Tab-separated table of C-alpha atoms and ligand atoms in Angstrom:
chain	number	residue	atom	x	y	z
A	1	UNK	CA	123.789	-85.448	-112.203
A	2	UNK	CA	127.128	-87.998	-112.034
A	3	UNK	CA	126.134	-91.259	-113.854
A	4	UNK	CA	128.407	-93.926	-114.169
A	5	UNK	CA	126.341	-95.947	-117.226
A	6	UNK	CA	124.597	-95.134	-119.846
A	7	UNK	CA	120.756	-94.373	-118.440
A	8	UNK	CA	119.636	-95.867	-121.904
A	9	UNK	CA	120.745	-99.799	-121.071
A	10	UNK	CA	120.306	-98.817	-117.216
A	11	UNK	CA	117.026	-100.837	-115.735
A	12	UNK	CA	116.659	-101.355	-111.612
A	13	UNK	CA	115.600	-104.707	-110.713
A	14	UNK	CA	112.681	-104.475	-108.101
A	15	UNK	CA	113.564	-107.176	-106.300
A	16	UNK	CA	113.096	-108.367	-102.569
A	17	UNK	CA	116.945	-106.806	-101.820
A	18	UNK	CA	115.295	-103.988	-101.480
A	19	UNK	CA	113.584	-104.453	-98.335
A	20	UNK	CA	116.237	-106.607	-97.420
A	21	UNK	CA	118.779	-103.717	-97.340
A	22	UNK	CA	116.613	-101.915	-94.847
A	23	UNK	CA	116.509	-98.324	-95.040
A	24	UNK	CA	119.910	-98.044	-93.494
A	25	UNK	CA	121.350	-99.114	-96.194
A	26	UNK	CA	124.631	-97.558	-97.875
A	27	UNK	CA	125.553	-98.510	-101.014
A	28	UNK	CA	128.506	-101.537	-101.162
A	29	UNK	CA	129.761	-99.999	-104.240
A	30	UNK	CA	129.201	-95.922	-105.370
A	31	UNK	CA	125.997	-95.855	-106.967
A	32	UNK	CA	125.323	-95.981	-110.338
A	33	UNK	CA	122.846	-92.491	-110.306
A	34	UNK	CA	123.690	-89.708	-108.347
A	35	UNK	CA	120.932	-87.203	-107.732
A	36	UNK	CA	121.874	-83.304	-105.891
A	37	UNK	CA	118.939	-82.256	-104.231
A	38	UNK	CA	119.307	-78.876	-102.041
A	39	UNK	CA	117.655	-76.272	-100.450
A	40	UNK	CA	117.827	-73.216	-98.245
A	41	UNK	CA	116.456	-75.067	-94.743
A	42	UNK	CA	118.159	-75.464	-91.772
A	43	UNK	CA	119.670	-79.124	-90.747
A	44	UNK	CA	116.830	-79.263	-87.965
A	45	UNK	CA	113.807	-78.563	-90.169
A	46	UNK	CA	111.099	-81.266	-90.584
A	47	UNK	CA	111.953	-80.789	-94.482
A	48	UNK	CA	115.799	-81.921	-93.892
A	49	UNK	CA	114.442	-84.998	-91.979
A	50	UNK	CA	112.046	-86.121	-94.067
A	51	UNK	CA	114.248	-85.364	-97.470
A	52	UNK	CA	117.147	-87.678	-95.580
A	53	UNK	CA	114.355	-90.373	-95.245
A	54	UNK	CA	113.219	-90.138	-99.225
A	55	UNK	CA	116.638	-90.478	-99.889
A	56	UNK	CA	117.195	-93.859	-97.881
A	57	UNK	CA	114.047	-95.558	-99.528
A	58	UNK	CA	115.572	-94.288	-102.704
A	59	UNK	CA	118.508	-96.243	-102.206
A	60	UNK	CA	117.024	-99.283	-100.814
A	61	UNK	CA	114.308	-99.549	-103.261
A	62	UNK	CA	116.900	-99.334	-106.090
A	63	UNK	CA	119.211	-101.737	-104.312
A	64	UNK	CA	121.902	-99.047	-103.925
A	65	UNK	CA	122.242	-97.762	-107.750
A	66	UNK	CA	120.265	-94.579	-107.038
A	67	UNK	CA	121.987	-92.496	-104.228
A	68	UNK	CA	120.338	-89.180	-103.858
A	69	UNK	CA	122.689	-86.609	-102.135
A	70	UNK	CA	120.715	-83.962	-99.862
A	71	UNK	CA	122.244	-80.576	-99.383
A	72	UNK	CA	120.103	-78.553	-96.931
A	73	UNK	CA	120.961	-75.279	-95.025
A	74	UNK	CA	122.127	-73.592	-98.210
A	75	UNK	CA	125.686	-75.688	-98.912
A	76	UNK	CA	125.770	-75.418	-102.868
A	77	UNK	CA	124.332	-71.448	-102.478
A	78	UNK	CA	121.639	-69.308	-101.486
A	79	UNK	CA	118.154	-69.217	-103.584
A	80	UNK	CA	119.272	-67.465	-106.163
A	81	UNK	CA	122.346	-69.317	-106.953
A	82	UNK	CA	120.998	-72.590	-106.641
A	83	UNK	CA	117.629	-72.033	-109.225
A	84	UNK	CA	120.497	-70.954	-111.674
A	85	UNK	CA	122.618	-74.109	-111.118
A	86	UNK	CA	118.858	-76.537	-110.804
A	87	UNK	CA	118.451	-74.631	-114.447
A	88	UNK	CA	122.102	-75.553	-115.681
A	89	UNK	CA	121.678	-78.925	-114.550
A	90	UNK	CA	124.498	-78.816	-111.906
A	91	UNK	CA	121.758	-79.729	-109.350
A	92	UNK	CA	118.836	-82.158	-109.805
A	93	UNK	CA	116.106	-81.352	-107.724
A	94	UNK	CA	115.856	-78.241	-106.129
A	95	UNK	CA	113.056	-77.595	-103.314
A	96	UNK	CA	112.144	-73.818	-103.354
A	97	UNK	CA	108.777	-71.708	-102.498
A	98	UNK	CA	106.585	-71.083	-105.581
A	99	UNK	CA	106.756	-66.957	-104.320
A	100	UNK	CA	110.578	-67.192	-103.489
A	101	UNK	CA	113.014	-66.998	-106.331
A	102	UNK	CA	110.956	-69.714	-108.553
A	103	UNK	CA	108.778	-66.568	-108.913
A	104	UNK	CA	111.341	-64.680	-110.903
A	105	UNK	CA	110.967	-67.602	-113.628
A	106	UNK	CA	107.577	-68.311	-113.321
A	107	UNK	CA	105.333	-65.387	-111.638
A	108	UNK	CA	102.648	-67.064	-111.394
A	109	UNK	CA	103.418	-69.894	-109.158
A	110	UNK	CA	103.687	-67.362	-106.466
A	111	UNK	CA	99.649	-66.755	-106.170
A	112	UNK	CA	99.213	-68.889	-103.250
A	113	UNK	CA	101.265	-66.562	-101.268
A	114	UNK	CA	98.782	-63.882	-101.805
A	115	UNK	CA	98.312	-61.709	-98.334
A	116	UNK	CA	95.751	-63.452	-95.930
A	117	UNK	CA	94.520	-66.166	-98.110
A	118	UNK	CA	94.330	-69.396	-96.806
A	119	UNK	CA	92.002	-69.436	-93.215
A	120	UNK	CA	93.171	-72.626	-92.205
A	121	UNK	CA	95.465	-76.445	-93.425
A	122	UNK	CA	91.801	-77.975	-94.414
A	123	UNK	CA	91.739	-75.002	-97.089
A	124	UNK	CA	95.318	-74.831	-97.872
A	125	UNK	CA	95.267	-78.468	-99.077
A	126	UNK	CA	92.169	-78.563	-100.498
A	127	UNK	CA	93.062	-75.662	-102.807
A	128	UNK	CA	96.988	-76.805	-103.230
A	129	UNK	CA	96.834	-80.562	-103.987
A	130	UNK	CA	93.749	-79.965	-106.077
A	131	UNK	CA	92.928	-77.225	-109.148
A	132	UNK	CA	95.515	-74.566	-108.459
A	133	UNK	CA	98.224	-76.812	-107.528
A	134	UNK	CA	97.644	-78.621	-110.867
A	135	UNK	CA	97.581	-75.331	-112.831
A	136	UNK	CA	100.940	-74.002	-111.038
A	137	UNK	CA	102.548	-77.203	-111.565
A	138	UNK	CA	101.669	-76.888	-115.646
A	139	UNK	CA	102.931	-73.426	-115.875
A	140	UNK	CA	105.879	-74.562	-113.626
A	141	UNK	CA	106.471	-77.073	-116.113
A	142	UNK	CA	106.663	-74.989	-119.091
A	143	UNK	CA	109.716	-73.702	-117.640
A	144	UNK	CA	111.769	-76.556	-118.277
A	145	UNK	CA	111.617	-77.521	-114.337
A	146	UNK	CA	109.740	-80.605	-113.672
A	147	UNK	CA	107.666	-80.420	-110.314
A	148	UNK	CA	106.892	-83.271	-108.208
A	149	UNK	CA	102.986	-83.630	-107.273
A	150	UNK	CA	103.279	-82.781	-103.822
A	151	UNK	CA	103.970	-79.391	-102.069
A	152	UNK	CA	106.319	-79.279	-98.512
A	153	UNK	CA	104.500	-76.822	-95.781
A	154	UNK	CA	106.387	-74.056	-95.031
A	155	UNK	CA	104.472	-72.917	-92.595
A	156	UNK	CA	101.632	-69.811	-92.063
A	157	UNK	CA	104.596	-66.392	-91.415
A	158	UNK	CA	104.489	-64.058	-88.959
A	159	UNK	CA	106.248	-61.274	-88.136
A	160	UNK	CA	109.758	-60.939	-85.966
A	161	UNK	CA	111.221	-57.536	-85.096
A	162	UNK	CA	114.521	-56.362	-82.659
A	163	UNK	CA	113.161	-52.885	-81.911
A	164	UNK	CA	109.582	-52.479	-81.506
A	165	UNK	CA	105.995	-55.081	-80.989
A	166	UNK	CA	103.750	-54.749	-84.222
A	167	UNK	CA	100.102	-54.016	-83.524
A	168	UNK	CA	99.053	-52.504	-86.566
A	169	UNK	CA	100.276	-51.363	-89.851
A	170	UNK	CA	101.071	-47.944	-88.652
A	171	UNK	CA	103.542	-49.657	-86.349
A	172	UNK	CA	105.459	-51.408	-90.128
A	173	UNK	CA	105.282	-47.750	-91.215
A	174	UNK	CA	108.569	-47.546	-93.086
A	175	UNK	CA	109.963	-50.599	-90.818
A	176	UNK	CA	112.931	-52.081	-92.542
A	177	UNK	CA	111.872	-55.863	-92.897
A	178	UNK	CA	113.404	-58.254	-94.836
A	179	UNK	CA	111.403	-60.199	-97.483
A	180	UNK	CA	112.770	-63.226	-99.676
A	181	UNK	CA	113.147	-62.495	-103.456
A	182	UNK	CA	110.349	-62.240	-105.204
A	183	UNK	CA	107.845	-59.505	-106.333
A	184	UNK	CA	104.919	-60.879	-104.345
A	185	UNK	CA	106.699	-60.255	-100.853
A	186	UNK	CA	107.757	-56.702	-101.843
A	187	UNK	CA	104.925	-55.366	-103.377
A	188	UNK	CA	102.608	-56.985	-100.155
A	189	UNK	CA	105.036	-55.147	-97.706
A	190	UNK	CA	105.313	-51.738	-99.901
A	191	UNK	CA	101.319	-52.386	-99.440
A	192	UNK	CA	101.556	-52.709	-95.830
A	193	UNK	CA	103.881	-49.536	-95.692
A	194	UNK	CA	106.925	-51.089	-94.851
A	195	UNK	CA	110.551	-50.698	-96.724
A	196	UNK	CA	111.361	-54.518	-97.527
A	197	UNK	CA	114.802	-54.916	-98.898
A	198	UNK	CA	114.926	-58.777	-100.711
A	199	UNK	CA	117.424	-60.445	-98.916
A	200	UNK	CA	118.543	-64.502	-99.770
A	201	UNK	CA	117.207	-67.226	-96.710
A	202	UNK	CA	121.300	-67.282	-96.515
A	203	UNK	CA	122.179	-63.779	-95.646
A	204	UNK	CA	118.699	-63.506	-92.914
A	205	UNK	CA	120.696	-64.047	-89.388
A	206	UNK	CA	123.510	-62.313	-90.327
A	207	UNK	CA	121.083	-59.031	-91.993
A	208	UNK	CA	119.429	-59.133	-88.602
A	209	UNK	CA	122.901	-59.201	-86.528
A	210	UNK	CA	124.143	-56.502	-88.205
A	211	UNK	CA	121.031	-54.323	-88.286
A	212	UNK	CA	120.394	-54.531	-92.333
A	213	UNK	CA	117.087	-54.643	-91.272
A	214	UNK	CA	115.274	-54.816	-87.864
A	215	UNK	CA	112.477	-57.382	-88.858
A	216	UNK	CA	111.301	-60.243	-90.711
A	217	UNK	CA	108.662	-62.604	-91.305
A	218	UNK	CA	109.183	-66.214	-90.929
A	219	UNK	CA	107.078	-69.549	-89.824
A	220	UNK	CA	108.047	-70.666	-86.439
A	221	UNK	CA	109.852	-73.503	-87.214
A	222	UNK	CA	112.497	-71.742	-89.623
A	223	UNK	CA	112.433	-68.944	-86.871
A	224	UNK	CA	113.214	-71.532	-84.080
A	225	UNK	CA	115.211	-73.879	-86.331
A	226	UNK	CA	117.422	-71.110	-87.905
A	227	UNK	CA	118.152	-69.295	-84.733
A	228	UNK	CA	116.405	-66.381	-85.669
A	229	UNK	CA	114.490	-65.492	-82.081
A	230	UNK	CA	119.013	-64.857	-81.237
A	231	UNK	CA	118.534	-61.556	-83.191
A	232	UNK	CA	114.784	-61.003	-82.466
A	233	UNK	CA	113.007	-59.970	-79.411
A	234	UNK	CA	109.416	-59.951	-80.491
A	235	UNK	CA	106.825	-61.732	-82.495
A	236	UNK	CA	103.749	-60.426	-84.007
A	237	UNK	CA	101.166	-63.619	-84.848
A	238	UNK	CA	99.838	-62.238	-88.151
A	239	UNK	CA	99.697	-65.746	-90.306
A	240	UNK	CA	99.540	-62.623	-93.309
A	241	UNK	CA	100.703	-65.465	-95.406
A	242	UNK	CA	100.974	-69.528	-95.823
A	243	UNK	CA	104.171	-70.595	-98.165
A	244	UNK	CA	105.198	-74.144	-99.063
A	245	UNK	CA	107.803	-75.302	-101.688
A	246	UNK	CA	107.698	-77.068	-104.853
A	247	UNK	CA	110.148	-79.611	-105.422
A	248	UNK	CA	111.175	-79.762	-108.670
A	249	UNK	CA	113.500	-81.270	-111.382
A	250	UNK	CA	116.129	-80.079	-114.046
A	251	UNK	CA	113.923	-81.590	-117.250
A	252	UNK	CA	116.539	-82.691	-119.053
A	253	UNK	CA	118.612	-84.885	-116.043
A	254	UNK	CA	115.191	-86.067	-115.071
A	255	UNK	CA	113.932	-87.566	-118.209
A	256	UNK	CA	117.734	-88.965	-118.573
A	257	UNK	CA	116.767	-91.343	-115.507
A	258	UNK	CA	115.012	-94.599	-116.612
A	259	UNK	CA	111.684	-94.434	-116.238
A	260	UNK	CA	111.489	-96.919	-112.882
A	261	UNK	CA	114.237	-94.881	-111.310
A	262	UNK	CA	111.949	-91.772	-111.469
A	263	UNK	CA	108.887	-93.377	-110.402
A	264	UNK	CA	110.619	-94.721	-107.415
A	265	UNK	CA	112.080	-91.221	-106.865
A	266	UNK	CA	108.865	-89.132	-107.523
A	267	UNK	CA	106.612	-91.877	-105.314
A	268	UNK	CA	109.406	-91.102	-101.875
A	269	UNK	CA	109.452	-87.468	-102.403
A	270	UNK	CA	105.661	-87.174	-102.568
A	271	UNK	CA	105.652	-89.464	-99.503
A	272	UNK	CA	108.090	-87.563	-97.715
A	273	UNK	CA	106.055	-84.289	-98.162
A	274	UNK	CA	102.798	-85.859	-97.083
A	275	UNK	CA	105.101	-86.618	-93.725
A	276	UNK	CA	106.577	-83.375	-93.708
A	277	UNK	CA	102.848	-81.684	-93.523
A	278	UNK	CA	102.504	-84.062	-90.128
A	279	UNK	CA	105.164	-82.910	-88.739
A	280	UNK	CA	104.636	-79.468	-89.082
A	281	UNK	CA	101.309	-79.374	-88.080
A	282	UNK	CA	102.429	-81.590	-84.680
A	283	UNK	CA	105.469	-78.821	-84.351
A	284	UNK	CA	103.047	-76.034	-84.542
A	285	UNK	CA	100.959	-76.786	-81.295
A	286	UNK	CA	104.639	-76.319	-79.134
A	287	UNK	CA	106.781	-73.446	-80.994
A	288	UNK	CA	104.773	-70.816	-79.178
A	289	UNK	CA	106.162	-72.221	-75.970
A	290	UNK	CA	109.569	-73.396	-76.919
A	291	UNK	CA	110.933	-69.964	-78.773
A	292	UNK	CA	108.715	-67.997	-75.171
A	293	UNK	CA	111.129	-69.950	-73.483
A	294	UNK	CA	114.009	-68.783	-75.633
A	295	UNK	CA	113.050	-64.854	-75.219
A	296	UNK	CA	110.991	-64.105	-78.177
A	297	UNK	CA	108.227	-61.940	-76.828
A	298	UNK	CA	104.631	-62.671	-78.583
A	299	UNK	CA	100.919	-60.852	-79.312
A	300	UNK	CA	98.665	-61.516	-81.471
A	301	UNK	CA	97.478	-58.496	-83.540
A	302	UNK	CA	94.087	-57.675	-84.630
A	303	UNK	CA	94.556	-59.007	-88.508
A	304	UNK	CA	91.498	-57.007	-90.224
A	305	UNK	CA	93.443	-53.261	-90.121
A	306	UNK	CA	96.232	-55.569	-92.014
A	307	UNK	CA	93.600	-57.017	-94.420
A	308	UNK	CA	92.374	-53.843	-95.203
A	309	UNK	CA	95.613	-52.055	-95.694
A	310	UNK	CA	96.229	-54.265	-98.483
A	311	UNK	CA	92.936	-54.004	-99.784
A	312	UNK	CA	92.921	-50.379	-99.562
A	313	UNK	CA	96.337	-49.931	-101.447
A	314	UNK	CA	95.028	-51.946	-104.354
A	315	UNK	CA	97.047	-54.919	-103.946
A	316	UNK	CA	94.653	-57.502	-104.879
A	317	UNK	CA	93.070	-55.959	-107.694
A	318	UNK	CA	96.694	-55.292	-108.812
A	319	UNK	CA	97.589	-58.751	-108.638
A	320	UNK	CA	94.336	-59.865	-109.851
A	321	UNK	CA	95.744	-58.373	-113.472
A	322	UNK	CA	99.073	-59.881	-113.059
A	323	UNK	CA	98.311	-63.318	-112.394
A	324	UNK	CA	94.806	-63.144	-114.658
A	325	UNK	CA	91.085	-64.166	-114.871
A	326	UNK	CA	91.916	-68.069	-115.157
A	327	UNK	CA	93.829	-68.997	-111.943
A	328	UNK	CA	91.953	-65.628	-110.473
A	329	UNK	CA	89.189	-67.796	-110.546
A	330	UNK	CA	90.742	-70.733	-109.553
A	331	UNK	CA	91.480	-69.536	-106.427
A	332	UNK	CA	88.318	-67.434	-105.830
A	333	UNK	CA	86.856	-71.220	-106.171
A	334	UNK	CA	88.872	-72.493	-102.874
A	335	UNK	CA	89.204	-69.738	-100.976
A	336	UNK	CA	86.077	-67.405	-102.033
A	337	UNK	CA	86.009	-64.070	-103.134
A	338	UNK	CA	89.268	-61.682	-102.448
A	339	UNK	CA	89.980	-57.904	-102.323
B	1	X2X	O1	113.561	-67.445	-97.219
B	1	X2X	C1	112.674	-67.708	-96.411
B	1	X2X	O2	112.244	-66.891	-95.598
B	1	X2X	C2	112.036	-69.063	-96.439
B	1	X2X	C3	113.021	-70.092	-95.931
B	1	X2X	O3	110.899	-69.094	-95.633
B	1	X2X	C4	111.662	-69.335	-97.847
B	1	X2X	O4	112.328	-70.042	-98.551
B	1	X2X	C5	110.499	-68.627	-98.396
């Protein structure tokens, strides 16, 4: 974080300016807070949009003193590298998925990506923005990282492959797919079979170019918005898991802001992600059709030879132990039982 006063004598009047500046507005002069805010999404993802759009009402409603810089499409580093530099301080607010790298500092926040858990968006938001959000966002917490309320849809994943359609888990049968880092995603694919390799949201197109791997697994939009159907040829519609990202804050840079400033940058964000949601769910009734159009070939797998695959290999009464009783039962609340 650049500041150009001292944050202790540093108090945003919330005057009518505000509105007055519109949301184009630029600052006259550089402003006096400047916050990094980055992630792994392409330019074209709702997420990029709406991020651009918190940022504007950021400036405007602190008449240009608070310029929040977005970096999307991995520009300051893949996952990895930008969790380290969101834990250094170097950037401010990092957007990530609770079972991506976050999960390598804080396991637990990675439950909700738990294999075929979430039937539909009425459950998914019932269960996220209520109990187990709250309990992630604690434990999240205790990591020095500050998450804001609200989680960003990533999207229910299916499955993309160059070689071969996938009907059933005999068909992931040692199938090289690549999985983001984090423990959840390998051990769910080891459970399914499969050989994941962990491979950075930075490195995909280019793994699946160059034949690293011969599959993935994806939501439609970052398949469509990151060019992915270019290296893929076929699409399995499994929805074997929902993801969505926290957004959240180096502690100590965010309780340097005055306390205005990070109401007024906590209320956009949490806006922004309730818009986000919107426009995922409106994207979701045309990606079928637009990545058809673009080659990727589709079907729509029986799911319950999946289900029990996992079931069968123990991987929900493993993870039962790892995460524990309490948010066990948390989730067992929202979703009923598992296993
Ligand atoms: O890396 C991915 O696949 C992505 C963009 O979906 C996540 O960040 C989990």
């Amino acid at each position: 974080m650049h500041k150009a006063i001292s944050r202790r004598t540093f108090s945003i009047g919330l005057g009518g300016t505000a509105a007055a500046l519109g949301l184009r507005a630029r600052p006259a002069k550089a402003a006096d807070i400047t916050l990094k805010f980055a992630f792994n999404l392409a330019e074209s993802h709702p997420i990029t949009t709406r991020s651009r759009e918190a940022a504007a009402r950021i400036l405007a409603e602190t008449n240009g003193k608070v310029e929040v810089r977005v970096f999307p499409n991995n520009q300051l580093g893949g996952d990895t590298d930008m969790l380290s530099q969101t834990r250094a301080g170097g950037i401010d607010l990092f957007l990530n998925s609770g079972i991506n790298v976050l999960s390598t500092i804080v396991p637990s926040a990675s439950i909700y990506g738990l294999g075929f858990l979430f039937p539909d968006y009425a459950t998914v938001w019932k269960t996220m923005d209520g109990e187990l959000g709250a309990a992630l966002r604690a434990r999240i917490a205790k990591a020095n990282l500050i998450p804001m309320e609200k989680m960003w849809d990533n999207g229910f994943r299916q499955i993309t492959t160059s070689s071969k359609v996938i009907n059933s888990p005999a068909d992931l049968k040692n199938f090289k797919i690549r999985v983001p880092v984090g423990a959840l995603w390998t051990s769910m694919f080891q459970a399914l079979g499969a050989a994941p390799t962990s491979i950075n949201y930075n490195e995909l197109y280019s793994a699946l170019q160059t034949k690293v791997v011969d599959g993935q697994e994806n939501s439609l939009a970052n398949i469509f918005t990151a060019n992915l159907f270019e290296v893929q040829r076929y699409c399995a519609i499994t929805n074997h898991m929902w993801d969505a990202f926290f957004c959240v804050a180096n502690k100590r840079n965010w309780e340097a802001l005055p306390v205005d400033v990070r109401e007024i940058v906590a209320k956009n964000i949490n806006l922004a992600a309730l818009a986000e949601r919107e426009d995922m769910a409106k994207l979701s009734t045309t990606l079928k059709d637009t990545l058809t159009a673009k080659g990727l070939v589709f079907n729509e797998p029986d799911i319950a030879p999946f289900r029990a695959a996992l079931r069968d290999a123990g991987f929900y009464t493993d993870w039962r132990k790892r995460f524990g009783e309490e948010l066990w039962g948390i989730l067992e609340r929202n979703v009923g039982p598992l296993g």
